[in-house]
PDB file of C-alpha atoms in Angstrom:
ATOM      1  CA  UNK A   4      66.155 112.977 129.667  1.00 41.00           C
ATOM      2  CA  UNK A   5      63.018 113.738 128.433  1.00 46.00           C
ATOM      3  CA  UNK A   6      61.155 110.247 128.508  1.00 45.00           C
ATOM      4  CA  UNK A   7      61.028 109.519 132.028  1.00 52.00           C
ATOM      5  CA  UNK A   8      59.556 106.278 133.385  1.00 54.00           C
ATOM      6  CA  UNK A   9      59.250 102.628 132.968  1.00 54.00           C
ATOM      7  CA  UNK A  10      58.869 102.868 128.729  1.00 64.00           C
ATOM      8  CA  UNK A  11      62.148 105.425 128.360  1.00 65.00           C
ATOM      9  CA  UNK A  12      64.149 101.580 128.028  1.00 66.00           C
ATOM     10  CA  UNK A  13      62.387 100.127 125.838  1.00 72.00           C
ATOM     11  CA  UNK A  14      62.137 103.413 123.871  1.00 75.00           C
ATOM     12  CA  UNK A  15      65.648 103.471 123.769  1.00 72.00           C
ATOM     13  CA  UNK A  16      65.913  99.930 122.930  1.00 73.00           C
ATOM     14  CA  UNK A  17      63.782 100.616 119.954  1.00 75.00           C
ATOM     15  CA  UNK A  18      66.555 103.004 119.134  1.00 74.00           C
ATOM     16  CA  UNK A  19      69.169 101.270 119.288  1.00 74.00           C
ATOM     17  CA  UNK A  20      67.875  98.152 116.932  1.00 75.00           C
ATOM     18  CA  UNK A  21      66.822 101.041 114.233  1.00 75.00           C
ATOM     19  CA  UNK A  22      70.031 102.201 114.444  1.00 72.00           C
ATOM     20  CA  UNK A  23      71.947  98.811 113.740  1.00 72.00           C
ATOM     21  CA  UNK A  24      69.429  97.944 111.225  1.00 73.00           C
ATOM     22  CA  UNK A  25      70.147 101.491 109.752  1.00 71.00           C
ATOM     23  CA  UNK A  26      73.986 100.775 109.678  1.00 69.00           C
ATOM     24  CA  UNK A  27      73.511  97.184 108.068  1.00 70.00           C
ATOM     25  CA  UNK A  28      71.606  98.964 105.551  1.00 69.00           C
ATOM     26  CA  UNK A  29      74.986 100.608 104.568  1.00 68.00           C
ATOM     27  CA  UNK A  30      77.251  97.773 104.755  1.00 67.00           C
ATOM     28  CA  UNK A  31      78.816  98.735 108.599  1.00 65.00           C
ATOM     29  CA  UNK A  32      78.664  95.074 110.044  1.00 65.00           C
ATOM     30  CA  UNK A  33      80.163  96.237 113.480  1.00 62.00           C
ATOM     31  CA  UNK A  34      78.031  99.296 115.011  1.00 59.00           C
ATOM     32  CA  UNK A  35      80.923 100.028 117.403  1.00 57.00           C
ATOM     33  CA  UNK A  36      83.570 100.451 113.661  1.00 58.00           C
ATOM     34  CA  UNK A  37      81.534 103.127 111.955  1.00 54.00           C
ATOM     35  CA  UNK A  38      84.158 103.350 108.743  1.00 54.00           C
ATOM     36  CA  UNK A  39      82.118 102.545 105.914  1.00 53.00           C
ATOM     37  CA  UNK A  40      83.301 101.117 102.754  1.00 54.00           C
ATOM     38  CA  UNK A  41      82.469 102.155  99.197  1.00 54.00           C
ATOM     39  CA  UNK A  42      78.436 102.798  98.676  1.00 56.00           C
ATOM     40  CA  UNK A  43      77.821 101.081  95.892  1.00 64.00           C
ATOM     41  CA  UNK A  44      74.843 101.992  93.214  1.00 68.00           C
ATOM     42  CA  UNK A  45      73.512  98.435  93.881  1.00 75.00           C
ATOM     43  CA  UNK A  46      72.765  98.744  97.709  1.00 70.00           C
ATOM     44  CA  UNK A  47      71.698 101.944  97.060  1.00 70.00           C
ATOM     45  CA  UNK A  48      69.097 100.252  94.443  1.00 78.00           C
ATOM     46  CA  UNK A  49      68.625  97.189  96.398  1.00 78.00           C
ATOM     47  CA  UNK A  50      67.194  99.205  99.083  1.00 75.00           C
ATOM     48  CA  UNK A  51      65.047 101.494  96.830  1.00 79.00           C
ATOM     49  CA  UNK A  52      63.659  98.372  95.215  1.00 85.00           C
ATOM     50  CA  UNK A  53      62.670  96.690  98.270  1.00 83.00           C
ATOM     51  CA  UNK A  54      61.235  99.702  99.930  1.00 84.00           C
ATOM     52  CA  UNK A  55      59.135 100.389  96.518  1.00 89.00           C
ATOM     53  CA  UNK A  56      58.275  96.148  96.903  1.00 90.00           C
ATOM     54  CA  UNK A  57      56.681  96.238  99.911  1.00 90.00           C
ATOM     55  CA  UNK A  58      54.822  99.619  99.484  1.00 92.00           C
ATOM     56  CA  UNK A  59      52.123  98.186  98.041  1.00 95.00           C
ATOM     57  CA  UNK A  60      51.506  95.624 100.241  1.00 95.00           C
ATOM     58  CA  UNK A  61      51.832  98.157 103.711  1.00 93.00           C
ATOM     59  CA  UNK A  62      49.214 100.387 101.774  1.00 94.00           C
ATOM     60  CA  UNK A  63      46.625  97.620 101.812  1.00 94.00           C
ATOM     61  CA  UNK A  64      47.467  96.467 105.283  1.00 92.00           C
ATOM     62  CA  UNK A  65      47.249 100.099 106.442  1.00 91.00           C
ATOM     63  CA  UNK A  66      43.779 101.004 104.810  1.00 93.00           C
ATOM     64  CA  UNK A  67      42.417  97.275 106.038  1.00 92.00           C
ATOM     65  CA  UNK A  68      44.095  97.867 109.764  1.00 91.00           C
ATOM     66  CA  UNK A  69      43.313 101.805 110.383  1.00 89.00           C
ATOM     67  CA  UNK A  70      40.110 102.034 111.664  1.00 90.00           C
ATOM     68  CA  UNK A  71      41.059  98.984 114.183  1.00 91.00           C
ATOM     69  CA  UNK A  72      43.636 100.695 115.299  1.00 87.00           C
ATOM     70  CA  UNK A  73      42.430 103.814 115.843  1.00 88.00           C
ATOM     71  CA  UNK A  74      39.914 102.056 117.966  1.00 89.00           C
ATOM     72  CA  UNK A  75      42.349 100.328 120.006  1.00 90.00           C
ATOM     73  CA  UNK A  76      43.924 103.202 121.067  1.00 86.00           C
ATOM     74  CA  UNK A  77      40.862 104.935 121.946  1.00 90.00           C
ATOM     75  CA  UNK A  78      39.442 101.960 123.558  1.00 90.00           C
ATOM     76  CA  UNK A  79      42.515 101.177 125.800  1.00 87.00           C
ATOM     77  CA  UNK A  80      43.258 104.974 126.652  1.00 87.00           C
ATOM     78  CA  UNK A  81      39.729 104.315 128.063  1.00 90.00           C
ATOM     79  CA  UNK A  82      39.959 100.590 129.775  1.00 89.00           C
ATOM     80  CA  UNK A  83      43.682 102.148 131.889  1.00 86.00           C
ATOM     81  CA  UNK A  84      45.510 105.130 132.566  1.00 85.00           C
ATOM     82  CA  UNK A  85      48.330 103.271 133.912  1.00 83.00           C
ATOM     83  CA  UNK A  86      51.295 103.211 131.320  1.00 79.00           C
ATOM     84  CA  UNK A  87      52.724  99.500 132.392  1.00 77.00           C
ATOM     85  CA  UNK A  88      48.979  98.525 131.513  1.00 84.00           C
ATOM     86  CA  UNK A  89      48.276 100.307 128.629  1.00 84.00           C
ATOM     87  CA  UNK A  90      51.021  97.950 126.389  1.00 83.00           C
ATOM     88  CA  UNK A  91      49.084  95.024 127.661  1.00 87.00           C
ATOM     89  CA  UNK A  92      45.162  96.408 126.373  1.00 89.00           C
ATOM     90  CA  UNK A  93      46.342  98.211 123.430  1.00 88.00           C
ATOM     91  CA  UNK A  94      48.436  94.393 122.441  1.00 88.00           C
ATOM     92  CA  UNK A  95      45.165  92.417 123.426  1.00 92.00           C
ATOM     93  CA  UNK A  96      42.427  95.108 121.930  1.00 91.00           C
ATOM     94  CA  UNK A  97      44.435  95.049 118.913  1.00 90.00           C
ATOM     95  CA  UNK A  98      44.460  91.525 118.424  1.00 91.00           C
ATOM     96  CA  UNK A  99      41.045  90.847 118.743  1.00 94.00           C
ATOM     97  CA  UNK A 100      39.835  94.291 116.746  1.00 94.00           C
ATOM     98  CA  UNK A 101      42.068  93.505 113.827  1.00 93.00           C
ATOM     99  CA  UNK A 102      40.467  89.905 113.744  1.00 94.00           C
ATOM    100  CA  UNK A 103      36.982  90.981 113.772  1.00 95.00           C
ATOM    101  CA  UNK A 104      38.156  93.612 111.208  1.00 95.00           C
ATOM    102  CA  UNK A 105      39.814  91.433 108.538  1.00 95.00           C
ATOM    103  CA  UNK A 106      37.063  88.988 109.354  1.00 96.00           C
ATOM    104  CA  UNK A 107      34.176  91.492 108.185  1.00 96.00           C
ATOM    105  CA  UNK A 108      36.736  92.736 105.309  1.00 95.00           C
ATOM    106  CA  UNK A 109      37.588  88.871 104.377  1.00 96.00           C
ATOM    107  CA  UNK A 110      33.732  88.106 104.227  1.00 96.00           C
ATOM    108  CA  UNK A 111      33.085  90.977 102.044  1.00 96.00           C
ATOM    109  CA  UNK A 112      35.508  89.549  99.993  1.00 96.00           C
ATOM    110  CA  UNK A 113      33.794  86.425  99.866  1.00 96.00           C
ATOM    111  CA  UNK A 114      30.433  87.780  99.236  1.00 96.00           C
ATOM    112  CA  UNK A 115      31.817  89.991  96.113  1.00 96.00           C
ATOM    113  CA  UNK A 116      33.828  87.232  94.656  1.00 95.00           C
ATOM    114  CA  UNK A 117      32.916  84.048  95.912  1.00 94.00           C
ATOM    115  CA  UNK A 118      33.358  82.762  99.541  1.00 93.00           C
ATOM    116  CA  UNK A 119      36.377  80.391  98.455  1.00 94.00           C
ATOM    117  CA  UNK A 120      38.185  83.837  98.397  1.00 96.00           C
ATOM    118  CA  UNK A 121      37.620  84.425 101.881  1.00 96.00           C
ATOM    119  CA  UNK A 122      40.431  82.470 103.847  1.00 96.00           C
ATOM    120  CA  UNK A 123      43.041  83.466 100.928  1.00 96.00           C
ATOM    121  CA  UNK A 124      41.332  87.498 101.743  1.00 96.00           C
ATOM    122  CA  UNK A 125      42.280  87.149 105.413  1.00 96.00           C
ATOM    123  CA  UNK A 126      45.900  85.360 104.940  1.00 96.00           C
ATOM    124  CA  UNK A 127      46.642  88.521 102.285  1.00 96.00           C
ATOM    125  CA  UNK A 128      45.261  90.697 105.199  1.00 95.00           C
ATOM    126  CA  UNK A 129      47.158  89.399 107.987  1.00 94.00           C
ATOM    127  CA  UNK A 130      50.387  89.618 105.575  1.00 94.00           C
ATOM    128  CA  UNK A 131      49.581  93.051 104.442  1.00 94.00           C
ATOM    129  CA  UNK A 132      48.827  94.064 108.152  1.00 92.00           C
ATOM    130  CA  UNK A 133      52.163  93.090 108.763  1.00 91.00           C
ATOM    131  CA  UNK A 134      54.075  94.792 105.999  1.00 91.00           C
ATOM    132  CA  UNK A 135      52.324  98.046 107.020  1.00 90.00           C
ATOM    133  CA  UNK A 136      54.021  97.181 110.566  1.00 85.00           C
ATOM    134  CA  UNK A 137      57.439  96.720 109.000  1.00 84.00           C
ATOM    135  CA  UNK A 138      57.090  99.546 106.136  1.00 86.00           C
ATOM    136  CA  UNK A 139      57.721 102.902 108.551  1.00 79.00           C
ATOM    137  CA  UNK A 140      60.349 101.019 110.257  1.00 77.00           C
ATOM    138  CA  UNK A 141      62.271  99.759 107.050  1.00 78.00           C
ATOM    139  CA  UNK A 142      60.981 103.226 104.874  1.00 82.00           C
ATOM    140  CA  UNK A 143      62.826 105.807 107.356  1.00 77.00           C
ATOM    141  CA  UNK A 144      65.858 103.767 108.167  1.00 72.00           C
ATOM    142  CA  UNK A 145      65.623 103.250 104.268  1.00 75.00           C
ATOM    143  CA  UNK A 146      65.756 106.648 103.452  1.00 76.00           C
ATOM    144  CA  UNK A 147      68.061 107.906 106.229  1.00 71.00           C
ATOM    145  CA  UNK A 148      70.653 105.453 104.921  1.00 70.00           C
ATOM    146  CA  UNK A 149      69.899 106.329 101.028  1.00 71.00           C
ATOM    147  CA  UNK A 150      70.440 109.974 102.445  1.00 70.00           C
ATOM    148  CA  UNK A 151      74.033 108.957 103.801  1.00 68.00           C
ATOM    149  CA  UNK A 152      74.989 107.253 100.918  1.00 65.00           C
ATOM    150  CA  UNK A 153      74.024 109.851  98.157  1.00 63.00           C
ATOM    151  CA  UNK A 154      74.576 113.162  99.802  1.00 62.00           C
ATOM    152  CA  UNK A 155      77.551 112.646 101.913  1.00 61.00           C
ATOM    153  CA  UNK A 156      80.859 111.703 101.678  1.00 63.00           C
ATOM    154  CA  UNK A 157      82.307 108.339 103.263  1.00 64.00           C
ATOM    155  CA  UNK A 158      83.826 111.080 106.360  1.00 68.00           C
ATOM    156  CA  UNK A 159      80.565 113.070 106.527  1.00 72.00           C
ATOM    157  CA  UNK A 160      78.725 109.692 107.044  1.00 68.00           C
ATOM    158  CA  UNK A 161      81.167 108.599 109.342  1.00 70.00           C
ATOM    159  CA  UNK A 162      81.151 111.700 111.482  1.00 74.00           C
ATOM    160  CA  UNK A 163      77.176 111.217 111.665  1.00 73.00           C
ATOM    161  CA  UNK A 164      76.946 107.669 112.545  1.00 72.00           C
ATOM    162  CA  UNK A 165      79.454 108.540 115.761  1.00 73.00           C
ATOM    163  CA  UNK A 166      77.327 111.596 116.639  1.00 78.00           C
ATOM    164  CA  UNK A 167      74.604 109.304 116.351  1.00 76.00           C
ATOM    165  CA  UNK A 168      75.892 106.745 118.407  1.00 75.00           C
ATOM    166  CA  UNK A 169      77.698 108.758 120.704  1.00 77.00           C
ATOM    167  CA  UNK A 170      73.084 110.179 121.382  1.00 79.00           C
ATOM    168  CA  UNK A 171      72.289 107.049 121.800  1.00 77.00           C
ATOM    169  CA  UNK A 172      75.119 106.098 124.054  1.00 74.00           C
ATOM    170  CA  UNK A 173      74.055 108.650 126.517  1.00 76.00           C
ATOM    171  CA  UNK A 174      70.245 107.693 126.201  1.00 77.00           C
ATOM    172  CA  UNK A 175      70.643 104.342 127.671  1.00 73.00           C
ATOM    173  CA  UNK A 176      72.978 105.753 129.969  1.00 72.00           C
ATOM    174  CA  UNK A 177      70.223 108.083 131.158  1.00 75.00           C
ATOM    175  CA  UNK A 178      67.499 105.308 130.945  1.00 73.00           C
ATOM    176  CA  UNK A 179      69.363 103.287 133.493  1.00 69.00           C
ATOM    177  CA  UNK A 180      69.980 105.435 135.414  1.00 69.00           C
ATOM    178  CA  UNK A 181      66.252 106.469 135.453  1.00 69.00           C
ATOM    179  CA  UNK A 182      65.509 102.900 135.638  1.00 64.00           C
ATOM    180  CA  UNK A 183      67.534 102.531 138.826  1.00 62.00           C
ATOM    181  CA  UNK A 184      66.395 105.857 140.303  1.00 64.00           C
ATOM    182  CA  UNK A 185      62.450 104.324 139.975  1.00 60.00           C
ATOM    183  CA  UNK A 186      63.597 100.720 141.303  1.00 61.00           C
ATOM    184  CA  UNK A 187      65.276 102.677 144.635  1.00 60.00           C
ATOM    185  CA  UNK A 188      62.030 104.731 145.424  1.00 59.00           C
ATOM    186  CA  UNK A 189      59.989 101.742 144.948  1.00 62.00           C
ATOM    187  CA  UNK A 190      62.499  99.978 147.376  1.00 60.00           C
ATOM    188  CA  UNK A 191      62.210 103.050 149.726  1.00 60.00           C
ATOM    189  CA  UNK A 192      58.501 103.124 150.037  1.00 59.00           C
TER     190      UNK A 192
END
């Protein structure tokens, strides 16, 4: 497996949710019974129109939250080399650096409009922070399902989602296994 170490689980745990989220997205309540039913025009537009709802919002929270997070990462690449650390400083530096950051942005607000703007600027900023958070996620399992639903037929889908599966089946297989490979030489030494 390529992703060796302590984060391969919880990168394919991160899988795994995207790819139930994905198949609710089509109407498959049970991830192991990939048969879809009809794909109707209105989840196809449902999802559309809540992808195009939140846009908006995740473009403000990404142009208030980029240069904090870019900062982070530098910062905590910095601070620790070790990767069980680095979670840790790049959770805390990003906390604190997106506070001072929609602090300064929040005051601006208040000096261009009046500070009673202020608080209501840094509410909209933590909000918008976290719809730029949710809006990658949401926008490619989004798309990969509108893909599915337009493009394919219900046994092309089908076929896909068990391929799919059947990946991510032998990921955490291989992350376990990797897992319990790291646990024994730490035992060992």
């Amino acid at each position: 497996m390529e992703h060796q170490g302590p984060g391969a689980t919880a990168r394919v745990t991160q899988k795994a949710r995207s790819y139930t989220r994905m198949l609710r997205r089509l109407g498959v309540k049970d991830p192991w019974d990939v048969e879809i039913g009809s794909i109707s025009a209105a989840t196809a537009l449902r999802v559309t129109f809540k992808l195009l709802g939140l846009a908006p919002f995740a473009m403000v929270g990404a142009l208030a939250g980029w240069l904090p997070y870019r900062f982070t990462g530098r910062v905590a690449a910095r601070v620790t080399k070790d990767e069980d650390v680095l979670g840790t400083v790049k959770l805390l530096g990003g906390a604190l650096f997106l506070a001072l950051a929609w602090s300064a942005e929040s005051a601006l607000v208040g000096y261009l409009f009046g500070m009673w703007f202020a608080p209501l600027a840094f509410v909209a900023f933590m909000a918008c922070g976290y719809a730029a958070l949710r809006w990658d996620e949401i926008a490619s399992e989004s798309i990969e399902a509108l893909r599915m639903m337009v493009f394919r037929n219900k046994a092309d889908v089908s076929a896909a989602l068990t391929k799919r599966r059947r990946e991510l089946a032998l990921e955490v297989e291989e992350a376990l296994a990797s897992r319990d490979s790291l646990e024994n030489a730490r035992v060992l030494t």
